Short mmCIF file of C-alpha atoms in Angstrom, two decimals:
data_model
loop_
_atom_site.label_atom_id
_atom_site.label_comp_id
_atom_site.label_asym_id
_atom_site.label_seq_id
_atom_site.Cartn_x
_atom_site.Cartn_y
_atom_site.Cartn_z
CA MET P 451 -0.29 -0.25 -0.09
CA PRO P 452 1.63 3.43 -0.73
CA LEU P 453 2.95 5.59 2.15
CA ASN P 454 0.88 8.72 2.85
CA ARG P 455 2.22 11.80 0.06
CA PRO P 456 3.66 13.91 3.65
CA VAL P 457 5.78 10.88 3.73
CA ALA P 458 7.34 10.61 0.68
CA THR P 459 7.93 14.33 0.49
CA ALA P 460 9.66 13.86 4.06
CA LEU P 461 12.31 11.60 2.62
CA ALA P 462 12.30 13.05 -0.66
CA ALA P 463 13.44 16.36 0.89
CA ALA P 464 15.36 14.32 3.62
CA LEU P 465 17.88 12.43 0.87
CA SER P 466 18.05 15.77 -1.45
CA LEU P 467 19.36 17.89 1.44
CA LEU P 468 23.41 16.02 1.52
CA THR P 469 26.71 17.18 0.86
CA SER P 470 29.43 18.39 2.21
CA ALA P 471 31.25 16.06 4.92
CA CYS P 472 31.77 16.88 8.20
CA GLY P 473 34.87 16.46 10.55
CA ALA P 474 36.18 16.10 13.19
CA VAL P 475 38.92 18.47 14.74
CA SER P 476 40.15 17.43 17.92
CA ASP P 477 38.79 15.21 20.78
CA GLY P 478 39.38 13.88 24.61
CA ASP P 479 40.73 10.43 25.20
CA LYS P 480 38.86 8.75 28.34
CA ALA P 481 35.11 9.33 29.27
CA GLY P 482 34.15 10.73 32.70
CA ALA P 483 31.39 11.91 35.36
CA ASP P 484 29.63 15.47 34.93
CA PRO P 485 31.99 18.54 35.21
CA THR P 486 31.86 19.42 38.88
CA ARG P 487 30.91 22.78 37.43
CA ALA P 488 29.70 24.81 34.71
CA GLY P 489 32.06 25.45 32.40
CA THR P 490 34.47 22.77 33.62
CA SER P 491 34.75 19.45 31.08
CA ALA P 492 34.74 16.17 32.56
CA PRO P 493 38.49 13.92 32.15
CA GLY P 494 38.45 13.24 28.42
CA TYR P 495 37.18 16.61 27.51
CA PRO P 496 36.65 18.93 25.46
CA VAL P 497 35.80 17.25 22.50
CA THR P 498 35.39 19.53 19.04
CA LEU P 499 33.95 19.05 15.99
CA ASP P 500 33.73 21.14 12.59
CA ASN P 501 30.47 20.27 11.70
CA CYS P 502 29.50 21.62 8.65
CA GLY P 503 31.93 24.89 9.17
CA ARG P 504 30.38 24.89 12.45
CA GLU P 505 32.63 24.32 16.13
CA GLU P 506 30.62 22.40 18.17
CA THR P 507 32.37 21.75 21.86
CA PHE P 508 31.29 19.48 24.12
CA ILE P 509 32.65 19.72 27.47
CA LYS P 510 31.12 16.00 28.47
CA ALA P 511 29.39 13.19 26.93
CA PRO P 512 25.69 14.03 25.99
CA SER P 513 22.63 13.29 27.89
CA ARG P 514 19.47 13.74 26.56
CA VAL P 515 20.18 13.43 22.99
CA VAL P 516 17.22 14.29 20.57
CA VAL P 517 17.09 12.20 17.13
CA MET P 518 15.34 14.47 14.45
CA ASN P 519 13.33 12.23 11.87
CA GLY P 520 15.01 13.12 8.34
CA ALA P 521 13.71 10.20 7.23
CA SER P 522 16.67 8.51 8.35
CA VAL P 523 17.92 5.57 10.42
CA ALA P 524 21.87 5.95 10.10
CA GLU P 525 21.79 8.39 14.09
CA VAL P 526 19.37 5.94 15.93
CA SER P 527 21.16 3.33 14.50
CA THR P 528 24.99 4.26 14.82
CA LEU P 529 23.43 5.20 18.48
CA LEU P 530 22.65 1.93 19.33
CA ALA P 531 25.31 -0.07 17.93
CA LEU P 532 27.12 2.50 20.34
CA GLY P 533 24.92 0.93 23.31
CA LEU P 534 24.30 4.21 23.94
CA GLN P 535 20.19 4.28 24.06
CA ASP P 536 19.78 5.26 27.38
CA ARG P 537 21.13 8.86 26.40
CA ILE P 538 18.30 9.13 24.01
CA VAL P 539 14.98 11.27 25.61
CA ALA P 540 13.25 11.72 22.08
CA ASN P 541 13.60 9.96 18.67
CA GLN P 542 11.91 10.26 15.85
CA GLN P 543 13.50 7.87 13.74
CA GLY P 544 12.28 4.19 11.92
CA TYR P 545 12.23 2.14 9.11
CA GLY P 546 9.87 -0.40 10.43
CA SER P 547 12.44 -2.95 9.56
CA SER P 548 15.90 -4.02 10.26
CA GLU P 549 18.74 -6.82 9.04
CA VAL P 550 20.29 -6.52 12.29
CA PRO P 551 18.22 -8.57 14.63
CA GLY P 552 16.34 -6.99 17.30
CA ARG P 553 17.02 -3.52 16.07
CA ALA P 554 13.69 -2.19 14.95
CA ALA P 555 11.74 -3.52 17.81
CA ALA P 556 14.55 -1.70 20.32
CA ILE P 557 14.02 1.50 17.73
CA LYS P 558 10.84 1.32 18.30
CA ALA P 559 10.91 1.09 22.03
CA LEU P 560 12.65 4.48 22.01
CA PRO P 561 11.26 7.39 23.53
CA THR P 562 9.16 9.92 21.03
CA GLY P 563 9.40 12.60 23.71
CA ASP P 564 4.88 12.87 23.50
CA ILE P 565 5.80 15.04 20.45
CA ALA P 566 3.29 16.51 18.57
CA LEU P 567 4.59 16.35 14.74
CA ASN P 568 4.09 19.36 12.06
CA ASP P 569 3.96 18.19 8.69
CA ALA P 570 7.00 16.88 7.57
CA TYR P 571 6.88 14.28 10.28
CA ASP P 572 9.48 16.05 12.65
CA ILE P 573 9.77 17.81 15.83
CA PRO P 574 8.48 21.83 15.77
CA ARG P 575 10.94 24.52 17.21
CA GLU P 576 8.95 24.99 20.60
CA ALA P 577 8.28 21.15 20.70
CA MET P 578 12.28 20.78 20.69
CA PHE P 579 13.08 23.81 23.35
CA GLY P 580 10.50 21.74 26.08
CA LEU P 581 12.75 18.47 25.64
CA ARG P 582 15.77 20.65 26.97
CA PRO P 583 18.30 18.08 24.98
CA ASP P 584 21.98 18.90 25.36
CA LEU P 585 22.52 16.99 21.52
CA VAL P 586 20.17 17.16 18.51
CA LEU P 587 21.08 15.30 15.41
CA SER P 588 19.59 16.03 12.14
CA LEU P 589 20.12 13.55 8.82
CA THR P 590 21.15 17.05 6.91
CA SER P 591 20.35 20.97 7.44
CA TYR P 592 16.74 20.61 6.48
CA GLY P 593 16.40 19.62 10.48
CA PHE P 594 17.62 23.31 11.46
CA ASP P 595 15.77 25.17 9.00
CA GLN P 596 13.93 28.43 10.64
CA LYS P 597 11.97 28.26 7.28
CA ASN P 598 10.64 24.49 7.97
CA GLY P 599 9.41 25.33 10.98
CA PHE P 600 12.45 23.82 13.28
CA ALA P 601 15.02 25.19 15.96
CA THR P 602 18.10 26.61 14.33
CA ARG P 603 21.59 25.60 15.28
CA GLU P 604 21.85 28.96 16.66
CA GLN P 605 18.80 28.50 18.46
CA LEU P 606 19.55 25.47 20.52
CA GLU P 607 22.98 26.63 21.29
CA GLN P 608 21.27 29.33 23.05
CA ILE P 609 19.68 26.47 25.27
CA GLY P 610 22.90 24.67 26.08
CA ALA P 611 22.86 21.94 23.10
CA ASN P 612 25.33 20.89 20.93
CA THR P 613 23.88 20.14 17.31
CA TYR P 614 25.15 17.69 14.85
CA ILE P 615 24.56 16.91 10.73
CA SER P 616 25.43 13.94 9.38
CA PRO P 617 28.47 13.25 6.91
CA GLN P 618 27.11 14.11 3.59
CA GLY P 619 23.75 16.60 4.83
CA CYS P 620 25.61 19.90 5.32
CA ASP P 621 23.92 20.87 1.92
CA ASP P 622 21.44 19.34 -0.72
CA GLU P 623 22.75 16.20 -3.01
CA PRO P 624 23.31 13.09 -1.42
CA SER P 625 24.93 11.68 -4.50
CA LYS P 626 28.89 11.39 -3.41
CA MET P 627 27.60 9.44 -0.49
CA THR P 628 29.97 5.93 0.32
CA VAL P 629 30.16 3.57 2.59
CA ALA P 630 32.94 6.23 4.59
CA ASP P 631 30.77 8.48 5.19
CA SER P 632 28.95 5.83 7.57
CA TYR P 633 32.45 5.00 9.12
CA ARG P 634 32.47 8.95 9.58
CA LEU P 635 29.33 8.86 11.84
CA LEU P 636 30.28 6.14 13.64
CA ARG P 637 33.85 7.62 14.64
CA ASP P 638 32.37 10.71 15.18
CA MET P 639 29.55 9.74 17.52
CA GLY P 640 32.64 7.96 19.49
CA ARG P 641 34.11 10.57 19.36
CA ILE P 642 30.99 12.45 21.09
CA PHE P 643 30.18 10.22 23.53
CA ASN P 644 33.68 9.06 24.65
CA VAL P 645 33.43 5.74 23.00
CA GLY P 646 35.85 5.45 20.25
CA ASP P 647 37.18 2.12 21.03
CA LYS P 648 33.95 0.48 20.33
CA ALA P 649 33.29 2.43 16.98
CA GLU P 650 36.76 1.89 16.08
CA GLY P 651 35.73 -2.00 16.75
CA LEU P 652 32.69 -1.14 14.77
CA ILE P 653 34.56 0.14 11.89
CA ALA P 654 37.17 -2.48 11.64
CA ALA P 655 34.57 -5.28 11.69
CA SER P 656 32.07 -3.69 8.66
CA LYS P 657 35.19 -3.33 6.70
CA LYS P 658 36.95 -6.80 7.26
CA SER P 659 33.45 -8.08 6.50
CA ILE P 660 33.12 -6.00 3.45
CA ALA P 661 36.69 -6.64 2.21
CA ALA P 662 36.28 -10.37 2.32
CA VAL P 663 32.72 -10.51 0.31
CA ALA P 664 34.48 -8.02 -2.29
CA GLU P 665 37.47 -10.32 -2.45
CA LYS P 666 35.23 -13.56 -3.24
CA VAL P 667 32.84 -11.71 -6.04
CA ARG P 668 36.34 -9.63 -7.45
CA ALA P 669 36.44 -11.56 -10.73
CA GLU P 670 32.67 -12.12 -11.51
CA LYS P 671 30.68 -10.15 -13.98
CA LYS P 672 29.36 -7.55 -12.66
CA PRO P 673 25.23 -7.95 -13.04
CA ARG P 674 23.19 -4.55 -13.65
CA VAL P 675 20.80 -3.61 -10.26
CA MET P 676 17.41 -1.66 -10.15
CA VAL P 677 17.77 -0.12 -6.66
CA LEU P 678 14.84 1.82 -5.63
CA PHE P 679 12.02 2.26 -2.85
CA SER P 680 9.25 0.32 -2.43
CA ASN P 681 5.59 1.94 -2.89
CA MET P 682 7.40 5.75 -2.66
CA THR P 683 6.92 8.67 -5.05
CA MET P 684 9.78 11.12 -4.78
CA GLY P 685 8.83 12.88 -8.52
CA SER P 686 6.81 12.80 -11.38
CA ASN P 687 7.11 9.76 -12.98
CA ASP P 688 6.13 6.05 -12.76
CA PHE P 689 9.32 4.95 -11.09
CA SER P 690 10.83 8.54 -8.99
CA SER P 691 12.12 6.27 -6.36
CA VAL P 692 14.67 5.03 -8.33
CA VAL P 693 18.26 5.26 -6.75
CA SER P 694 20.40 6.92 -9.68
CA HIS P 695 23.65 7.62 -7.39
CA GLY P 696 24.93 8.00 -3.37
CA ILE P 697 26.08 5.22 -1.06
CA VAL P 698 23.97 2.08 -2.61
CA ASN P 699 26.52 2.47 -5.81
CA ASP P 700 29.05 1.59 -3.44
CA ILE P 701 27.07 -1.32 -1.91
CA LEU P 702 26.56 -2.66 -5.07
CA ALA P 703 30.22 -2.13 -6.21
CA LYS P 704 31.50 -4.02 -2.71
CA ALA P 705 28.73 -6.78 -4.08
CA GLY P 706 30.26 -7.43 -7.24
CA ALA P 707 27.57 -5.76 -8.89
CA ALA P 708 26.14 -2.36 -10.81
CA ASN P 709 23.65 0.38 -10.58
CA ALA P 710 21.75 -0.04 -14.34
CA PHE P 711 20.76 3.33 -13.87
CA GLU P 712 23.40 5.21 -12.78
CA ASP P 713 24.02 7.19 -16.40
CA ALA P 714 20.11 7.91 -15.89
CA SER P 715 20.36 10.71 -13.84
CA THR P 716 23.11 12.93 -12.55
CA THR P 717 21.30 13.78 -9.22
CA THR P 718 20.43 11.30 -6.38
CA PHE P 719 17.00 9.85 -7.56
CA ALA P 720 16.84 8.61 -11.92
CA ASP P 721 12.73 9.51 -11.78
CA LEU P 722 12.59 7.53 -14.90
CA SER P 723 9.07 6.88 -17.01
CA LYS P 724 8.12 3.57 -17.00
CA GLU P 725 9.52 3.52 -20.92
CA LYS P 726 12.98 3.94 -19.84
CA ALA P 727 12.55 1.20 -16.82
CA ALA P 728 11.16 -0.98 -19.81
CA ALA P 729 13.60 -0.54 -22.02
CA THR P 730 16.87 -1.02 -19.38
CA GLU P 731 18.20 -4.29 -19.03
CA VAL P 732 17.91 -5.52 -15.24
CA ASP P 733 19.54 -9.11 -14.37
CA ALA P 734 18.28 -7.93 -10.21
CA VAL P 735 16.26 -5.76 -8.14
CA VAL P 736 17.22 -4.58 -4.65
CA VAL P 737 14.05 -2.98 -2.81
CA ILE P 738 14.83 -0.53 -0.34
CA ALA P 739 11.59 -0.90 2.40
CA TYR P 740 10.49 2.53 4.12
CA GLN P 741 7.76 1.92 6.56
CA ASP P 742 6.79 -1.17 3.91
CA PRO P 743 5.55 -4.18 5.48
CA ASN P 744 5.76 -6.36 2.54
CA PRO P 745 8.55 -5.20 0.10
CA ALA P 746 8.57 -9.02 -1.01
CA ALA P 747 5.24 -8.36 -2.44
CA TYR P 748 6.19 -5.01 -4.17
CA ALA P 749 9.79 -6.87 -5.85
CA GLU P 750 7.35 -9.77 -6.92
CA LYS P 751 4.56 -7.20 -8.56
CA LEU P 752 7.78 -5.63 -10.18
CA LEU P 753 9.18 -8.38 -12.15
CA LYS P 754 5.19 -9.33 -13.07
CA GLU P 755 5.31 -5.85 -14.87
CA PHE P 756 8.70 -6.65 -17.02
CA PRO P 757 8.59 -9.81 -18.33
CA GLN P 758 11.51 -9.33 -20.89
CA TRP P 759 13.95 -8.74 -17.91
CA PRO P 760 16.26 -11.11 -17.06
CA ALA P 761 15.87 -10.28 -13.75
CA ALA P 762 12.26 -11.37 -14.17
CA ARG P 763 13.45 -14.86 -16.03
CA THR P 764 15.75 -15.45 -13.15
CA HIS P 765 13.56 -14.21 -10.26
CA THR P 766 16.35 -12.26 -8.79
CA TYR P 767 15.71 -9.74 -6.38
CA VAL P 768 16.91 -9.14 -2.85
CA THR P 769 14.51 -7.19 -0.21
CA LEU P 770 16.46 -4.69 2.15
CA SER P 771 16.05 -1.94 4.37
CA ASP P 772 18.18 0.36 6.74
CA SER P 773 21.27 -1.82 5.69
CA MET P 774 21.36 0.14 2.23
CA TYR P 775 21.27 3.58 4.00
CA LEU P 776 23.76 5.37 5.87
CA GLY P 777 24.32 3.85 9.14
CA PRO P 778 26.67 0.93 10.69
CA SER P 779 25.41 -1.90 8.74
CA ASN P 780 26.30 -1.57 5.47
CA ASP P 781 28.07 -4.70 5.36
CA LEU P 782 25.23 -6.54 6.01
CA ALA P 783 23.73 -5.50 2.53
CA VAL P 784 27.06 -6.09 1.06
CA GLU P 785 27.07 -9.33 1.52
CA ARG P 786 22.69 -10.00 1.75
CA ILE P 787 23.49 -8.57 -2.14
CA ALA P 788 26.51 -10.87 -3.01
CA ARG P 789 25.25 -13.96 -1.88
CA LYS P 790 21.92 -13.47 -3.74
CA LEU P 791 24.13 -12.37 -6.78
CA HIS P 792 27.07 -15.02 -7.01
CA PRO P 793 25.72 -17.69 -5.38
CA ASP P 794 28.88 -20.03 -6.07
CA ALA P 795 31.56 -17.47 -4.72
CA PHE P 796 30.43 -18.51 -1.21
#
């Protein structure tokens, strides 16, 4: 069943507001207790990040974190992977499913702050102030734009809250996003919360897993893959949720595949007509589920609609959710896709 248009609009807006990477400048070594007086840093602090042209300085580990929606699960999943769920006072993110066992349920169990959301399904300014955050996470700069009804970074600073925009979220185009940006997000959160060793351990494990898969499929022919969100509208055409550029292309390459629609657009989404989709050789389909309880049904319907595709003749598709997006679990998407497309390599 198609998602409500406001949700699709929110997702499109969030996914279209991403460019300049945001990086760390300096950090401390060890976590410590709260400062004994205002302005005094806890042991291992201060930590300063250069985030989208702003210096964000932390004098202790945040304890009242608000995670904005942004049609993302990157930020909340990263916090969960680092064991920081107890720091979250309000979370608006959720894909409804996850490749990580238990993650969807863990996200659903997080507090929401009992907020009346705005038309973009996110936290309006006055409600944000009422949450008394000390850190607000947003996928993109959209979440701090005053014209959208949100609290600005400057306004949040005035109430004592730090802010953070995720890698590639500073401007307005996610087409350059790669798996390295997922590692950047993990590393930055590790520094902010002084759990850097855990972050580095997760990054190392992911890199090791991806490298092992990439080596297995290195000599294999690269199938041409369509990647799209199920039951989602991003533009004017029938297949406006087909992904052309971004992190999915990096995941596909590491899994021994290529995006069939990489040349269809210079932006993140291809916004294809049915005729263009039909005329393209598609060897496999990857369906990304965003709040869709049955992405497999969507994939089955799609293959029936285009019986001329090699993917339809071989019945080759993969359904995924959060692992195909910015976040700590891209290695799972790489392995799932590679095993489906190159079963003899495993």
